């Protein structure tokens, strides 16, 4: 009877240790998953870009494109160089690359109202480091500007109550402006340096 009881206790302890180890591994895995980084050198390249088409044609274009992984709509312009220089090809925590779905759900802009774009943004866990370069379709500029202003206002309000890495100050000094055919939205730490980079690649 004593031997059986000792065996039961040993099994119970073993099960508890296994459960604790499993829980620890789960927490560590979750932490690692949340801290994933984005290699922006891929984002700066234009090889993975699709032209915008609607409905079934878009789905076919995605399926037929061997190089596409991000579904970013932008032409072979200097937009990629703007991304490369502003982010200096660093591996940045929390940077997200917007696709057409993000454009509609996060920025509240219908994809058909845009001819081309490149958007990098953050959700706020590590602060803010946002860049939008958008070429609006004819007659859609004012509507897109208003959507970006709403985005700026909502993020400023958010970081007022959850300031991390000076995000609130960055949002207060964020700028939305037009340059040439493009709308620019900058919410980065060094605004003056970022604007000089934009000036290099997008003419007035």
Short mmCIF file of C-alpha atoms in Angstrom, two decimals:
data_model
loop_
_atom_site.label_atom_id
_atom_site.label_comp_id
_atom_site.label_asym_id
_atom_site.label_seq_id
_atom_site.Cartn_x
_atom_site.Cartn_y
_atom_site.Cartn_z
CA UNK A 1 0.00 0.00 0.00
CA UNK A 2 2.86 2.35 0.89
CA UNK A 3 4.64 1.58 -2.37
CA UNK A 4 1.48 2.26 -4.37
CA UNK A 5 0.94 5.56 -2.57
CA UNK A 6 4.56 6.58 -3.21
CA UNK A 7 4.12 5.73 -6.91
CA UNK A 8 0.95 7.84 -7.10
CA UNK A 9 2.66 10.81 -5.42
CA UNK A 10 5.64 10.50 -7.78
CA UNK A 11 3.34 10.46 -10.81
CA UNK A 12 1.44 13.49 -9.53
CA UNK A 13 4.69 15.44 -9.03
CA UNK A 14 5.90 14.43 -12.47
CA UNK A 15 2.65 15.58 -14.06
CA UNK A 16 2.84 18.92 -12.22
CA UNK A 17 6.41 19.51 -13.38
CA UNK A 18 5.48 18.61 -16.95
CA UNK A 19 2.51 20.99 -16.85
CA UNK A 20 4.68 23.78 -15.42
CA UNK A 21 7.32 23.23 -18.10
CA UNK A 22 4.68 23.23 -20.82
CA UNK A 23 3.23 26.49 -19.47
CA UNK A 24 6.68 28.08 -19.37
CA UNK A 25 7.40 27.06 -22.96
CA UNK A 26 4.02 28.41 -24.08
CA UNK A 27 4.69 31.80 -22.45
CA UNK A 28 8.16 32.01 -23.97
CA UNK A 29 6.85 31.07 -27.41
CA UNK A 30 4.11 33.68 -27.16
CA UNK A 31 6.62 36.33 -26.16
CA UNK A 32 8.88 35.48 -29.07
CA UNK A 33 5.95 35.52 -31.47
CA UNK A 34 4.93 39.00 -30.34
CA UNK A 35 8.44 40.35 -30.77
CA UNK A 36 8.87 39.47 -34.42
CA UNK A 37 10.81 41.92 -36.55
CA UNK A 38 10.43 42.99 -40.15
CA UNK A 39 13.37 43.12 -42.53
CA UNK A 40 12.67 46.39 -44.30
CA UNK A 41 15.11 45.69 -47.11
CA UNK A 42 12.41 43.46 -48.60
CA UNK A 43 9.82 46.19 -48.26
CA UNK A 44 12.01 48.70 -50.05
CA UNK A 45 12.25 46.49 -53.10
CA UNK A 46 9.65 46.73 -55.86
CA UNK A 47 9.86 43.12 -57.05
CA UNK A 48 6.89 41.94 -54.99
CA UNK A 49 4.38 44.52 -56.19
CA UNK A 50 1.02 43.89 -57.85
CA UNK A 51 -0.97 46.31 -59.98
CA UNK A 52 -4.43 47.00 -58.61
CA UNK A 53 -7.23 45.07 -60.23
CA UNK A 54 -10.60 44.23 -58.74
CA UNK A 55 -12.58 41.10 -57.94
CA UNK A 56 -11.56 37.76 -59.44
CA UNK A 57 -8.82 39.32 -61.52
CA UNK A 58 -7.02 40.41 -58.35
CA UNK A 59 -7.22 36.91 -56.87
CA UNK A 60 -5.85 35.43 -60.08
CA UNK A 61 -3.05 38.00 -60.11
CA UNK A 62 -2.07 37.04 -56.57
CA UNK A 63 -2.14 33.32 -57.38
CA UNK A 64 -0.15 33.77 -60.56
CA UNK A 65 2.54 36.00 -59.10
CA UNK A 66 5.45 33.89 -57.85
CA UNK A 67 7.24 36.88 -56.32
CA UNK A 68 4.32 38.49 -54.51
CA UNK A 69 4.22 38.15 -50.75
CA UNK A 70 3.09 41.55 -49.52
CA UNK A 71 0.47 42.67 -52.06
CA UNK A 72 1.65 46.26 -51.98
CA UNK A 73 0.47 48.38 -54.87
CA UNK A 74 3.13 50.75 -56.08
CA UNK A 75 4.93 51.31 -59.33
CA UNK A 76 8.65 50.99 -59.95
CA UNK A 77 9.34 54.46 -58.53
CA UNK A 78 11.55 55.90 -55.84
CA UNK A 79 9.03 55.15 -53.09
CA UNK A 80 11.12 52.14 -52.11
CA UNK A 81 14.14 54.40 -51.65
CA UNK A 82 12.15 56.61 -49.28
CA UNK A 83 11.36 53.54 -47.17
CA UNK A 84 14.97 52.39 -47.31
CA UNK A 85 16.40 55.72 -46.13
CA UNK A 86 13.82 56.63 -43.50
CA UNK A 87 14.09 53.25 -41.83
CA UNK A 88 17.79 52.87 -42.75
CA UNK A 89 17.18 49.18 -43.51
CA UNK A 90 17.03 48.43 -39.79
CA UNK A 91 15.17 45.45 -38.41
CA UNK A 92 12.37 47.31 -36.65
CA UNK A 93 10.11 45.89 -33.97
CA UNK A 94 6.40 46.09 -34.55
CA UNK A 95 6.52 47.51 -38.08
CA UNK A 96 3.61 46.35 -40.23
CA UNK A 97 3.41 46.62 -44.00
CA UNK A 98 -0.08 47.62 -45.12
CA UNK A 99 -1.83 45.72 -47.89
CA UNK A 100 -5.22 46.51 -49.45
CA UNK A 101 -7.09 44.94 -46.53
CA UNK A 102 -5.18 47.05 -44.00
CA UNK A 103 -5.73 50.12 -46.15
CA UNK A 104 -9.48 49.63 -45.86
CA UNK A 105 -9.75 48.37 -42.26
CA UNK A 106 -7.00 50.35 -40.51
CA UNK A 107 -6.87 53.56 -42.53
CA UNK A 108 -10.51 53.54 -43.69
CA UNK A 109 -9.52 54.18 -47.32
CA UNK A 110 -11.14 52.20 -50.12
CA UNK A 111 -8.36 50.64 -52.27
CA UNK A 112 -10.01 51.73 -55.51
CA UNK A 113 -9.51 55.38 -54.48
CA UNK A 114 -5.74 54.95 -54.66
CA UNK A 115 -3.50 54.48 -57.67
CA UNK A 116 -0.43 53.41 -55.71
CA UNK A 117 0.84 53.44 -52.17
CA UNK A 118 3.46 52.30 -49.72
CA UNK A 119 2.44 52.29 -46.05
CA UNK A 120 4.43 51.15 -43.04
CA UNK A 121 2.77 51.53 -39.66
CA UNK A 122 2.79 50.39 -36.05
CA UNK A 123 0.06 49.22 -33.73
CA UNK A 124 1.63 50.94 -30.73
CA UNK A 125 3.28 48.21 -28.69
CA UNK A 126 6.75 49.60 -29.36
CA UNK A 127 5.75 53.20 -30.07
CA UNK A 128 5.09 54.83 -33.41
CA UNK A 129 7.10 54.93 -36.64
CA UNK A 130 4.62 55.45 -39.47
CA UNK A 131 5.09 56.34 -43.12
CA UNK A 132 2.40 56.66 -45.79
CA UNK A 133 3.15 57.59 -49.40
CA UNK A 134 -0.10 57.59 -51.37
CA UNK A 135 -0.95 58.56 -54.92
CA UNK A 136 -4.71 59.18 -54.94
CA UNK A 137 -7.02 58.42 -57.84
CA UNK A 138 -8.59 61.39 -59.60
CA UNK A 139 -11.02 63.29 -57.39
CA UNK A 140 -10.15 61.31 -54.23
CA UNK A 141 -7.41 63.47 -52.69
CA UNK A 142 -9.58 65.33 -50.17
CA UNK A 143 -11.28 62.16 -48.97
CA UNK A 144 -7.93 60.43 -48.42
CA UNK A 145 -6.52 63.46 -46.60
CA UNK A 146 -9.51 63.42 -44.25
CA UNK A 147 -9.06 59.68 -43.54
CA UNK A 148 -5.41 60.26 -42.68
CA UNK A 149 -6.32 63.17 -40.40
CA UNK A 150 -8.73 60.91 -38.57
CA UNK A 151 -5.99 58.31 -38.23
CA UNK A 152 -3.60 60.92 -36.83
CA UNK A 153 -6.19 62.22 -34.34
CA UNK A 154 -7.11 58.75 -33.11
CA UNK A 155 -3.47 57.73 -32.65
CA UNK A 156 -2.64 60.99 -30.87
CA UNK A 157 -5.51 60.38 -28.47
CA UNK A 158 -4.41 56.76 -27.96
CA UNK A 159 -0.82 57.64 -27.11
CA UNK A 160 -1.90 60.44 -24.78
CA UNK A 161 -3.06 57.68 -22.44
CA UNK A 162 -0.48 55.05 -23.44
CA UNK A 163 2.74 56.89 -24.14
CA UNK A 164 5.61 54.59 -25.08
CA UNK A 165 8.96 55.64 -26.56
CA UNK A 166 7.78 59.28 -26.90
CA UNK A 167 4.91 58.21 -29.17
CA UNK A 168 2.60 60.98 -27.94
CA UNK A 169 5.12 63.69 -28.79
CA UNK A 170 5.78 62.09 -32.19
CA UNK A 171 2.04 62.05 -32.98
CA UNK A 172 1.64 65.68 -31.92
CA UNK A 173 4.29 66.63 -34.47
CA UNK A 174 3.15 64.20 -37.20
CA UNK A 175 2.43 65.81 -40.57
CA UNK A 176 0.06 65.12 -43.45
CA UNK A 177 0.76 67.05 -46.62
CA UNK A 178 0.72 66.84 -50.40
CA UNK A 179 3.80 66.87 -52.59
CA UNK A 180 3.60 66.53 -56.34
CA UNK A 181 1.09 63.77 -57.09
CA UNK A 182 1.44 62.21 -53.66
CA UNK A 183 -0.02 62.51 -50.18
CA UNK A 184 2.57 62.06 -47.45
CA UNK A 185 1.86 61.08 -43.86
CA UNK A 186 4.86 61.09 -41.52
CA UNK A 187 4.80 60.12 -37.84
CA UNK A 188 8.47 59.43 -37.08
CA UNK A 189 10.97 60.54 -34.49
CA UNK A 190 13.12 62.71 -36.78
CA UNK A 191 10.58 64.58 -38.87
CA UNK A 192 12.99 67.02 -40.49
CA UNK A 193 15.31 64.25 -41.71
CA UNK A 194 12.33 62.25 -43.02
CA UNK A 195 10.96 65.23 -44.94
CA UNK A 196 14.35 65.84 -46.54
CA UNK A 197 14.38 62.20 -47.70
CA UNK A 198 10.90 62.59 -49.21
CA UNK A 199 12.09 65.76 -50.97
CA UNK A 200 14.92 63.81 -52.61
CA UNK A 201 12.61 61.36 -54.33
CA UNK A 202 9.26 63.08 -54.83
CA UNK A 203 9.31 66.37 -56.78
CA UNK A 204 7.09 69.27 -55.77
#
